[in-house]
């Protein structure tokens, strides 16, 4: 079993699920309480399958430290306002759909999971795209917020296409398909495709190597505190 | 259904009709309504109904919907700290269901001629209530289990009879809500059982949670029958089927053996089986605390309401964007504003 790949994909799903879970009770409309929780649950389900392929899901989620997590920096970014959350979701679900689309067609160890996950992700992507359109082409305020969010998260998107050990994928093809898809949605939403760099020299492939952004440590502190306070307990 | 269909307003005051004629019509409508209720028929949105019946239902359904929405907060408080991925998934699913229950209930209320926005405004202004139980804090993980077992258990005891409520849309919403709620209650019980059978520290955490949630759960059934202002009328209209005290007793009778099976005690020295009554006797409820919490002086009243208001205010620009987008793209107003 390619453990490194299972951890990379599992950590992405786990961490983004956690971030979306932070929205519970604070969404802008009740329908979004349902939708964001729904996406969080789908991702948590994916994370549990993937982490279980690599070991014990709870040990891996609760007892690793920051430097051992293999998620991309994009998914650990704080929720920010609703536009930030949507931009993060747009970038990630577009990537994840391409990724699992490829994995589902192969006969590798992730094919079964990927076949189920692509259906969930199609919904996540649809949700993110529709909100990108509403916010981008809504009011002047929502347009500005959505543009700001797309710009701010752009620098974390290059990492999505760094090779992952154990995943035999055409990363270049995925990246160009991703750019086409995101460009089309932003255009339709009257937004400008960000022009900044998509990775920093300081951070090439960083999350996958266990180099994270500062907010991630706090996120883990909250997530792991109770589990770590009761070593060996079952829940 | 034989109740009179009276269009969408169902009110008196039709212009150009004499007072006597109006009164006679009103009496005829009332007779048909009373007969439908007496025959256990369902009243539907387009049927004529007394204004007081309508108002009473709006009050009760809105309060019920608000409770689902505010009730997300004490549990959501633990989503990011849930101690295993399985428990975390269960908790997210539960909070998601609560939002869904809120949506069903607001829809049921809307069939009575109000709107979700209007009801939410009243909640935010403190003019409509929600269940007093959600003004208590979740201080440990075990509180999540105790809420599932006791709070959902009390809610189910209250809601199962509402599945036979005389107002059709409310009764049907309750059927759906109760199915999901029973599932969550079993999960809460199972979470407490795991703690009770766990380490010494986990067992203590479970006992402490039950000690703190037991009495507030009993208060969920409302004031005692002799102080309940709405009960008699609600029972005559078959909105309610049992009094507060009857339901409270039913809940205690179910919960005591469950507590024994959990290996946890209930914080009531007067609790004992009464052979003669065939029920458990239990100690006096602190009604001062109940009224105090209801008046807004509970531990989390301010926090719950301000969190809800904040979410609503922070989301205003999102809702405005969605409305503006819909308007542009349904062609109602052609001109783009962005």
Coordinates of C-alpha atoms in Angstrom, one line a residue:
Chain A
X1 CA 0.0 0.0 0.0
X2 CA 1.4 3.4 -1.0
X3 CA 1.2 4.9 2.5
X4 CA 2.6 8.3 1.5
X5 CA -0.1 8.8 -1.1
X6 CA -2.8 7.7 1.3
X7 CA -1.6 10.1 3.9
X8 CA -1.3 13.0 1.5
X9 CA -4.9 12.6 0.1
X10 CA -6.3 11.6 3.5
X11 CA -4.8 14.6 5.3
X12 CA -6.2 17.0 2.6
X13 CA -9.6 15.6 3.2
X14 CA -9.3 15.5 7.0
X15 CA -8.0 19.1 7.3
X16 CA -10.5 20.7 4.9
X17 CA -13.3 18.8 6.6
X18 CA -12.2 20.2 9.9
X19 CA -12.2 23.7 8.5
X20 CA -15.7 23.3 7.1
X21 CA -16.9 21.9 10.5
X22 CA -15.9 25.2 12.0
X23 CA -18.7 26.9 10.1
X24 CA -21.4 24.9 12.0
X25 CA -23.9 27.4 13.5
X26 CA -22.4 30.4 11.7
X27 CA -23.4 30.0 8.0
X28 CA -25.0 32.9 6.2
X29 CA -28.3 30.9 5.5
X30 CA -29.7 27.7 6.9
X31 CA -29.3 26.0 3.5
X32 CA -25.6 26.6 3.8
X33 CA -25.5 25.1 7.3
X34 CA -26.7 21.9 5.6
X35 CA -24.5 22.2 2.5
X36 CA -21.2 23.0 4.4
X37 CA -21.8 20.2 6.9
X38 CA -22.6 17.9 4.1
X39 CA -19.4 18.6 2.3
X40 CA -17.5 18.3 5.6
X41 CA -19.0 14.9 6.2
X42 CA -18.2 13.7 2.7
X43 CA -14.6 14.7 3.1
X44 CA -14.3 13.2 6.6
X45 CA -15.6 10.0 5.1
X46 CA -12.9 10.0 2.5
X47 CA -10.3 10.9 5.1
X48 CA -11.3 7.9 7.3
X49 CA -11.0 5.5 4.4
X50 CA -7.6 6.9 3.3
X51 CA -6.1 7.1 6.7
X52 CA -7.3 3.6 7.5
X53 CA -5.3 2.4 4.4
X54 CA -2.2 4.0 6.0
X55 CA -2.8 2.8 9.6
X56 CA -5.2 3.6 12.5
X57 CA -7.3 6.6 11.6
X58 CA -7.5 8.1 15.1
X59 CA -3.8 7.6 15.8
X60 CA -3.0 9.3 12.5
X61 CA -5.4 12.1 13.0
X62 CA -4.8 12.8 16.7
X63 CA -1.3 11.8 17.5
X64 CA 0.8 13.2 14.7
X65 CA 2.4 16.6 15.1
X66 CA 2.3 19.4 12.6
X67 CA 5.5 18.4 10.8
X68 CA 4.1 15.0 10.1
X69 CA 1.0 16.1 8.3
X70 CA 1.1 15.8 4.5
X71 CA -1.9 18.0 3.5
X72 CA -1.5 20.9 1.1
X73 CA -1.3 24.3 2.6
X74 CA -4.5 25.3 0.7
X75 CA -6.8 23.2 2.8
X76 CA -5.4 24.4 6.1
X77 CA -6.1 28.1 5.3
X78 CA -8.5 29.6 7.8
X79 CA -12.1 30.0 6.7
X80 CA -12.0 33.8 6.5
X81 CA -15.3 35.2 5.2
X82 CA -17.7 33.1 3.1
X83 CA -15.9 34.2 -0.1
X84 CA -12.6 32.8 1.2
X85 CA -14.3 29.5 2.1
X86 CA -15.9 29.3 -1.4
X87 CA -12.7 30.2 -3.2
X88 CA -10.8 27.5 -1.2
X89 CA -13.5 25.0 -2.1
X90 CA -13.6 26.0 -5.7
X91 CA -9.8 25.5 -6.1
X92 CA -9.7 22.3 -4.1
X93 CA -12.8 20.5 -5.5
X94 CA -11.8 21.3 -9.0
X95 CA -8.4 19.7 -8.3
X96 CA -9.9 16.8 -6.4
X97 CA -12.4 16.0 -9.1
X98 CA -9.6 15.7 -11.7
X99 CA -7.5 13.7 -9.3
X100 CA -10.1 11.2 -8.4
X101 CA -11.4 11.1 -12.0
X102 CA -8.0 9.8 -13.0
X103 CA -7.6 7.4 -10.0
X104 CA -11.1 6.0 -10.6
X105 CA -10.3 5.0 -14.2
X106 CA -7.1 3.1 -13.1
X107 CA -6.9 -0.2 -11.2
X108 CA -4.7 1.2 -8.4
X109 CA -5.3 0.9 -4.7
X110 CA -7.4 4.1 -4.7
X111 CA -9.7 3.2 -7.6
X112 CA -12.6 2.0 -5.4
X113 CA -12.5 5.0 -3.1
X114 CA -12.1 7.4 -6.1
X115 CA -15.1 5.9 -7.9
X116 CA -17.3 6.8 -4.9
X117 CA -15.6 10.1 -4.1
X118 CA -16.0 11.6 -7.6
X119 CA -19.7 11.5 -7.2
X120 CA -19.5 13.5 -3.9
X121 CA -16.9 15.9 -5.4
X122 CA -19.0 16.6 -8.4
X123 CA -21.6 18.0 -6.0
X124 CA -18.9 20.0 -4.0
X125 CA -17.6 21.5 -7.2
X126 CA -21.1 22.4 -8.4
X127 CA -21.8 24.1 -5.1
X128 CA -18.5 26.0 -5.2
X129 CA -19.0 27.1 -8.8
X130 CA -22.5 28.3 -8.2
X131 CA -21.5 30.4 -5.2
X132 CA -18.5 31.8 -7.2
X133 CA -21.0 33.0 -9.8
X134 CA -23.4 34.4 -7.2
X135 CA -20.7 36.2 -5.3
X136 CA -18.6 37.3 -8.3
X137 CA -21.7 38.5 -10.3
X138 CA -23.8 39.6 -7.3
X139 CA -23.3 43.0 -5.6
X140 CA -20.2 45.2 -5.8
X141 CA -19.3 44.2 -2.3
X142 CA -19.6 40.5 -3.0
X143 CA -17.6 40.9 -6.2
X144 CA -14.8 42.6 -4.4
X145 CA -14.7 40.1 -1.6
X146 CA -14.7 37.1 -4.0
X147 CA -11.9 38.7 -6.0
X148 CA -9.9 39.3 -2.9
X149 CA -10.4 35.7 -1.8
X150 CA -9.4 34.3 -5.2
X151 CA -6.3 36.4 -5.2
X152 CA -5.3 35.6 -1.7
X153 CA -5.5 31.8 -2.1
X154 CA -4.0 31.7 -5.6
X155 CA -0.4 31.2 -4.2
X156 CA -1.4 27.9 -2.6
X157 CA -2.8 26.3 -5.8
X158 CA 0.5 25.3 -7.4
X159 CA 1.2 22.8 -4.7
X160 CA -1.8 20.8 -5.7
X161 CA 0.1 19.6 -8.8
X162 CA 3.4 18.6 -7.2
X163 CA 4.1 14.9 -7.7
X164 CA 3.0 12.7 -4.8
X165 CA 5.0 9.5 -4.0
X166 CA 2.9 6.5 -5.0
X167 CA 0.5 8.4 -7.3
X168 CA 1.2 7.7 -10.9
X169 CA -0.6 10.6 -12.4
X170 CA -0.2 13.0 -15.3
X171 CA 0.2 16.1 -13.1
X172 CA 0.9 18.5 -16.0
X173 CA -2.4 17.5 -17.7
X174 CA -4.3 17.8 -14.5
X175 CA -2.8 21.3 -13.9
X176 CA -3.8 22.5 -17.4
X177 CA -7.3 21.1 -17.1
X178 CA -7.5 22.8 -13.6
X179 CA -6.5 26.1 -15.0
X180 CA -9.0 25.8 -17.9
X181 CA -11.8 25.0 -15.6
X182 CA -11.1 27.7 -13.0
X183 CA -10.5 30.3 -15.7
X184 CA -13.8 29.5 -17.2
X185 CA -15.7 29.8 -13.9
X186 CA -14.0 33.0 -12.8
X187 CA -14.7 34.5 -16.2
X188 CA -18.3 33.6 -16.1
X189 CA -18.4 35.1 -12.6
X190 CA -17.0 38.4 -14.0
X191 CA -13.9 37.9 -11.9
X192 CA -10.3 38.3 -13.0
X193 CA -8.0 35.3 -13.0
X194 CA -5.3 36.1 -10.4
X195 CA -1.9 37.0 -11.9
X196 CA 0.4 36.3 -8.9
X197 CA 2.7 33.3 -8.6
X198 CA 1.0 30.0 -7.8
X199 CA 3.8 28.8 -5.5
X200 CA 6.5 30.7 -3.5
X201 CA 10.1 29.8 -3.7
X202 CA 10.0 29.5 0.1
X203 CA 7.2 27.0 -0.1
X204 CA 7.6 24.7 -3.1
X205 CA 5.6 21.6 -2.3
X206 CA 5.7 22.6 1.3
X207 CA 2.6 21.0 2.9
X208 CA 3.3 17.7 1.3
X209 CA 6.7 17.8 3.1
X210 CA 5.2 18.7 6.4
X211 CA 6.0 22.5 6.2
X212 CA 2.7 24.2 7.1
X213 CA 1.4 27.7 7.7
X214 CA 1.1 29.2 11.2
X215 CA -2.6 28.7 11.7
X216 CA -2.3 25.0 11.2
X217 CA -0.7 24.3 14.5
X218 CA -3.5 26.1 16.3
X219 CA -6.0 24.1 14.3
X220 CA -4.3 20.8 15.4
X221 CA -4.1 22.0 19.0
X222 CA -7.9 22.3 19.1
X223 CA -8.5 19.1 17.1
X224 CA -6.2 16.9 19.2
X225 CA -6.5 18.3 22.7
X226 CA -9.2 16.0 24.1
X227 CA -7.9 12.9 22.5
X228 CA -4.4 13.6 23.7
X229 CA -5.6 14.3 27.3
X230 CA -6.8 10.7 27.7
X231 CA -4.1 8.5 26.3
X232 CA -5.3 5.0 25.4
X233 CA -8.9 5.8 26.0
X234 CA -11.6 4.6 23.6
X235 CA -14.5 6.8 22.7
Chain B
X1 CA -61.3 16.4 4.8
X2 CA -64.5 18.2 5.4
X3 CA -63.2 21.4 6.9
X4 CA -64.2 24.6 5.1
X5 CA -61.7 25.8 2.5
X6 CA -61.6 29.6 2.9
X7 CA -59.0 30.8 0.5
X8 CA -55.7 31.9 1.8
X9 CA -56.7 34.6 4.3
X10 CA -59.3 32.8 6.3
X11 CA -60.2 36.0 8.1
X12 CA -63.3 38.0 8.6
X13 CA -64.0 41.5 7.5
X14 CA -65.1 40.9 3.9
X15 CA -66.1 44.3 2.5
X16 CA -69.7 44.9 1.7
X17 CA -71.1 42.2 3.9
X18 CA -73.2 43.0 6.9
X19 CA -71.9 42.3 10.4
X20 CA -74.7 39.8 11.1
X21 CA -73.9 37.9 7.9
X22 CA -70.2 37.8 8.8
X23 CA -71.0 36.6 12.3
X24 CA -73.2 33.8 10.9
X25 CA -70.6 32.7 8.4
X26 CA -68.0 32.8 11.1
X27 CA -70.1 30.6 13.4
X28 CA -70.6 28.2 10.5
X29 CA -66.9 28.0 9.8
X30 CA -66.2 27.5 13.5
X31 CA -68.7 24.6 13.7
X32 CA -67.1 22.9 10.7
X33 CA -63.6 23.4 12.2
X34 CA -64.7 22.1 15.6
X35 CA -66.3 19.1 14.0
X36 CA -63.1 18.3 12.0
X37 CA -61.0 18.6 15.1
X38 CA -63.4 16.4 17.1
X39 CA -63.3 13.8 14.4
X40 CA -59.5 13.8 14.5
X41 CA -59.3 15.1 11.0
X42 CA -56.2 17.1 9.9
X43 CA -56.5 20.8 9.4
X44 CA -54.7 21.9 6.2
X45 CA -53.2 25.3 5.2
X46 CA -56.2 26.3 3.0
X47 CA -58.8 25.3 5.6
X48 CA -60.5 28.0 7.7
X49 CA -59.2 28.1 11.2
X50 CA -59.7 30.3 14.2
X51 CA -57.2 33.2 14.3
X52 CA -56.2 32.1 17.8
X53 CA -55.5 28.6 16.6
X54 CA -53.4 30.0 13.8
X55 CA -51.5 32.3 16.2
X56 CA -50.9 29.6 18.7
X57 CA -49.5 27.3 16.0
X58 CA -47.2 30.0 14.6
X59 CA -45.9 30.6 18.1
X60 CA -45.3 26.9 18.9
X61 CA -43.9 25.9 15.5
X62 CA -41.6 29.0 15.3
X63 CA -40.3 28.3 18.8
X64 CA -39.7 24.7 17.8
X65 CA -37.8 25.8 14.7
X66 CA -35.8 28.3 16.6
X67 CA -34.8 25.6 19.1
X68 CA -33.4 23.5 16.3
X69 CA -31.3 26.4 15.1
X70 CA -30.1 27.7 18.5
X71 CA -29.7 24.0 19.5
X72 CA -26.9 23.6 16.9
X73 CA -24.6 25.9 19.0
X74 CA -24.0 23.8 22.1
X75 CA -23.2 20.8 20.0
X76 CA -21.3 22.6 17.3
X77 CA -19.1 23.8 20.2
X78 CA -17.5 20.3 20.2
X79 CA -17.3 19.5 16.5
X80 CA -13.7 20.7 16.3
X81 CA -12.7 18.8 19.5
X82 CA -14.5 15.5 19.0
X83 CA -12.2 12.8 20.3
X84 CA -12.4 10.3 17.4
X85 CA -13.2 10.6 13.7
X86 CA -16.2 8.4 14.1
X87 CA -17.7 10.6 16.9
X88 CA -16.9 13.7 14.9
X89 CA -18.7 12.3 11.8
X90 CA -21.8 11.5 14.0
X91 CA -21.8 14.9 15.5
X92 CA -21.5 16.8 12.2
X93 CA -24.3 14.7 10.8
X94 CA -26.4 15.5 13.8
X95 CA -25.9 19.2 13.6
X96 CA -26.6 19.1 9.9
X97 CA -29.9 17.3 10.6
X98 CA -30.8 20.0 13.1
X99 CA -30.5 22.7 10.4
X100 CA -32.7 20.5 8.3
X101 CA -35.3 20.2 11.0
X102 CA -35.2 23.9 11.3
X103 CA -35.9 24.2 7.6
X104 CA -38.9 21.8 7.7
X105 CA -40.4 23.6 10.7
X106 CA -40.0 27.1 9.2
X107 CA -41.7 25.7 6.1
X108 CA -44.5 24.3 8.2
X109 CA -44.9 27.7 9.9
X110 CA -44.9 29.4 6.5
X111 CA -48.1 27.5 5.6
X112 CA -49.8 29.6 8.3
X113 CA -49.1 32.8 6.5
X114 CA -45.8 34.0 8.1
X115 CA -42.3 33.8 6.6
X116 CA -39.0 32.5 7.7
X117 CA -37.4 35.9 7.5
X118 CA -40.1 37.4 9.7
X119 CA -39.7 34.6 12.3
X120 CA -35.9 34.9 12.3
X121 CA -36.2 38.6 12.8
X122 CA -38.4 37.9 15.8
X123 CA -35.9 35.4 17.2
X124 CA -33.0 37.9 16.8
X125 CA -35.1 40.6 18.5
X126 CA -35.8 38.3 21.4
X127 CA -39.5 38.4 20.7
X128 CA -39.9 34.7 20.1
X129 CA -38.4 32.0 22.4
X130 CA -36.5 28.8 21.9
X131 CA -36.1 25.9 24.3
X132 CA -34.6 26.9 27.6
X133 CA -32.3 23.9 27.5
X134 CA -30.0 25.5 25.0
X135 CA -29.0 28.2 27.4
X136 CA -26.8 25.7 29.3
X137 CA -23.2 25.4 28.3
X138 CA -21.5 22.2 26.9
X139 CA -18.4 22.1 29.2
X140 CA -17.0 18.6 28.3
X141 CA -17.3 16.1 25.6
X142 CA -19.6 14.0 27.7
X143 CA -22.2 16.8 27.5
X144 CA -22.6 15.9 23.8
X145 CA -23.6 12.4 24.8
X146 CA -25.8 13.7 27.6
X147 CA -27.6 16.0 25.2
X148 CA -28.2 13.1 22.8
X149 CA -29.6 10.9 25.5
X150 CA -31.5 13.3 27.8
X151 CA -32.3 16.4 25.7
X152 CA -33.1 14.5 22.5
X153 CA -34.9 11.9 24.7
X154 CA -37.1 14.6 26.2
X155 CA -37.6 16.2 22.8
X156 CA -38.8 12.9 21.4
X157 CA -41.2 12.3 24.3
X158 CA -42.6 15.7 23.5
X159 CA -42.7 15.3 19.7
X160 CA -44.0 11.8 19.2
X161 CA -47.5 12.8 20.3
X162 CA -47.2 15.9 18.0
X163 CA -47.1 13.4 15.0
X164 CA -50.9 13.3 15.7
X165 CA -51.3 17.0 16.0
X166 CA -54.4 18.4 14.4
X167 CA -52.5 20.7 12.1
X168 CA -51.4 18.5 9.1
X169 CA -48.1 20.2 8.0
X170 CA -46.8 20.3 11.6
X171 CA -47.8 16.7 12.2
X172 CA -46.0 15.6 9.0
X173 CA -42.9 17.5 9.9
X174 CA -42.8 15.8 13.2
X175 CA -42.9 12.4 11.6
X176 CA -39.8 13.1 9.7
X177 CA -38.1 14.9 12.6
X178 CA -38.8 12.1 15.1
X179 CA -37.3 9.4 12.9
X180 CA -34.0 11.2 12.7
X181 CA -34.1 12.4 16.3
X182 CA -34.5 8.8 17.6
X183 CA -31.4 7.8 15.7
X184 CA -29.4 10.6 17.3
X185 CA -30.7 9.8 20.7
X186 CA -29.4 6.2 20.4
X187 CA -26.1 7.5 19.3
X188 CA -25.9 9.9 22.2
X189 CA -26.7 7.1 24.6
X190 CA -24.1 4.9 23.0
X191 CA -21.5 7.7 23.3
X192 CA -22.3 8.0 27.1
X193 CA -22.1 4.2 27.4
X194 CA -18.6 4.2 25.9
X195 CA -17.6 6.8 28.5
X196 CA -19.3 5.1 31.4
X197 CA -17.5 1.9 30.5
X198 CA -14.2 3.6 29.7
X199 CA -11.5 4.9 32.0
X200 CA -12.1 6.3 35.4
X201 CA -11.8 9.8 34.1
X202 CA -14.2 9.1 31.3
X203 CA -16.7 7.6 33.7
X204 CA -16.5 10.7 35.9
X205 CA -16.9 13.0 32.9
X206 CA -20.1 11.1 32.0
X207 CA -21.5 11.3 35.5
X208 CA -20.8 15.0 35.8
X209 CA -22.5 15.7 32.5
X210 CA -25.6 13.7 33.6
X211 CA -25.6 15.6 36.9
X212 CA -25.7 18.9 35.1
X213 CA -28.2 18.0 32.3
X214 CA -30.8 16.0 34.2
X215 CA -32.8 18.8 35.8
X216 CA -32.7 21.1 32.8
X217 CA -34.0 18.2 30.7
X218 CA -37.0 17.8 33.0
X219 CA -37.6 21.5 32.6
X220 CA -38.0 21.0 28.8
X221 CA -41.5 19.8 29.3
X222 CA -42.5 23.3 30.4
X223 CA -44.1 24.6 33.6
X224 CA -46.3 22.4 35.8
X225 CA -49.8 21.9 34.5
X226 CA -51.4 24.4 37.0
X227 CA -49.0 27.1 35.7
X228 CA -49.2 26.3 32.0
X229 CA -51.1 29.1 30.2
X230 CA -51.4 27.4 26.8
X231 CA -52.1 23.7 27.7
X232 CA -55.9 23.6 28.1
X233 CA -56.6 25.4 24.8
X234 CA -53.8 23.5 22.9
X235 CA -55.3 20.2 24.1
X236 CA -58.9 21.2 23.2
X237 CA -57.5 22.0 19.7
X238 CA -55.6 18.7 19.7
X239 CA -52.4 20.5 19.1
X240 CA -51.1 18.9 22.3
X241 CA -52.2 15.5 23.3
X242 CA -50.8 15.3 26.8
X243 CA -50.1 17.7 29.5
X244 CA -46.6 18.8 30.5
X245 CA -46.6 16.8 33.7
X246 CA -47.8 13.7 31.9
X247 CA -45.0 13.8 29.4
X248 CA -42.4 14.7 32.1
X249 CA -43.5 11.6 34.1
X250 CA -43.4 9.4 31.0
X251 CA -39.8 10.7 30.3
X252 CA -38.7 10.0 33.9
X253 CA -40.1 6.4 33.7
X254 CA -38.2 5.7 30.6
X255 CA -34.9 7.4 31.7
X256 CA -34.4 5.8 35.1
X257 CA -33.9 2.2 33.8
X258 CA -31.7 3.7 31.0
X259 CA -29.5 5.4 33.6
X260 CA -29.2 2.1 35.5
X261 CA -28.1 0.3 32.3
X262 CA -25.6 3.1 31.7
X263 CA -24.2 2.5 35.2
X264 CA -24.8 6.2 36.0
X265 CA -26.8 7.8 38.8
X266 CA -29.4 10.6 38.5
X267 CA -28.9 13.6 40.8
X268 CA -32.2 13.2 42.7
X269 CA -32.3 11.8 46.2
X270 CA -36.1 11.6 46.0
X271 CA -36.2 9.4 42.9
X272 CA -37.8 6.0 43.7
X273 CA -40.3 3.6 42.2
X274 CA -43.9 4.1 43.5
X275 CA -45.6 0.7 43.3
X276 CA -49.0 2.2 43.9
X277 CA -48.8 4.7 41.0
X278 CA -46.8 2.4 38.8
X279 CA -44.5 5.4 38.2
X280 CA -41.2 6.8 39.5
X281 CA -41.6 9.6 42.1
X282 CA -39.1 12.4 41.7
X283 CA -38.0 15.4 43.6
X284 CA -39.1 19.0 43.1
X285 CA -37.9 21.0 40.1
X286 CA -36.3 24.4 40.8
X287 CA -38.9 26.5 39.0
X288 CA -37.1 29.7 40.0
X289 CA -34.2 28.6 37.8
X290 CA -36.6 27.6 35.0
X291 CA -38.3 31.0 34.9
X292 CA -35.0 32.8 35.3
X293 CA -33.5 31.0 32.3
X294 CA -36.7 31.6 30.3
X295 CA -36.5 35.4 31.1
X296 CA -33.0 35.5 29.6
X297 CA -30.8 35.0 32.7
X298 CA -29.5 31.5 32.0
X299 CA -25.8 30.9 31.6
X300 CA -25.7 31.2 27.8
X301 CA -28.8 33.2 26.8
X302 CA -26.8 36.3 25.7
X303 CA -24.1 34.2 24.0
X304 CA -26.6 32.1 22.0
X305 CA -28.6 35.0 20.8
X306 CA -25.6 37.1 19.9
X307 CA -23.9 34.2 18.1
X308 CA -27.0 33.8 16.0
X309 CA -27.4 37.5 15.3
X310 CA -23.7 37.7 14.4
X311 CA -24.0 34.9 11.9
X312 CA -27.1 36.6 10.4
X313 CA -25.4 40.0 10.2
X314 CA -22.1 38.5 8.8
X315 CA -24.1 36.6 6.2
X316 CA -26.1 39.6 5.0
X317 CA -23.8 40.4 2.1
X318 CA -23.9 36.8 1.0
X319 CA -27.7 36.8 0.9
X320 CA -27.7 40.1 -0.9
X321 CA -25.3 38.8 -3.5
X322 CA -27.5 35.7 -4.1
X323 CA -30.6 37.9 -4.5
X324 CA -28.8 40.3 -6.8
X325 CA -27.5 37.4 -8.9
X326 CA -30.9 35.8 -9.1
X327 CA -32.5 39.0 -10.2
X328 CA -29.9 39.6 -12.9
X329 CA -30.2 36.1 -14.2
X330 CA -33.9 35.6 -14.2
X331 CA -34.3 38.7 -16.3
X332 CA -36.5 40.6 -13.9
X333 CA -34.2 43.6 -14.1
X334 CA -32.0 43.4 -17.1
X335 CA -29.3 45.9 -16.0
X336 CA -26.2 44.5 -14.4
X337 CA -25.1 46.4 -11.3
X338 CA -21.7 44.9 -10.6

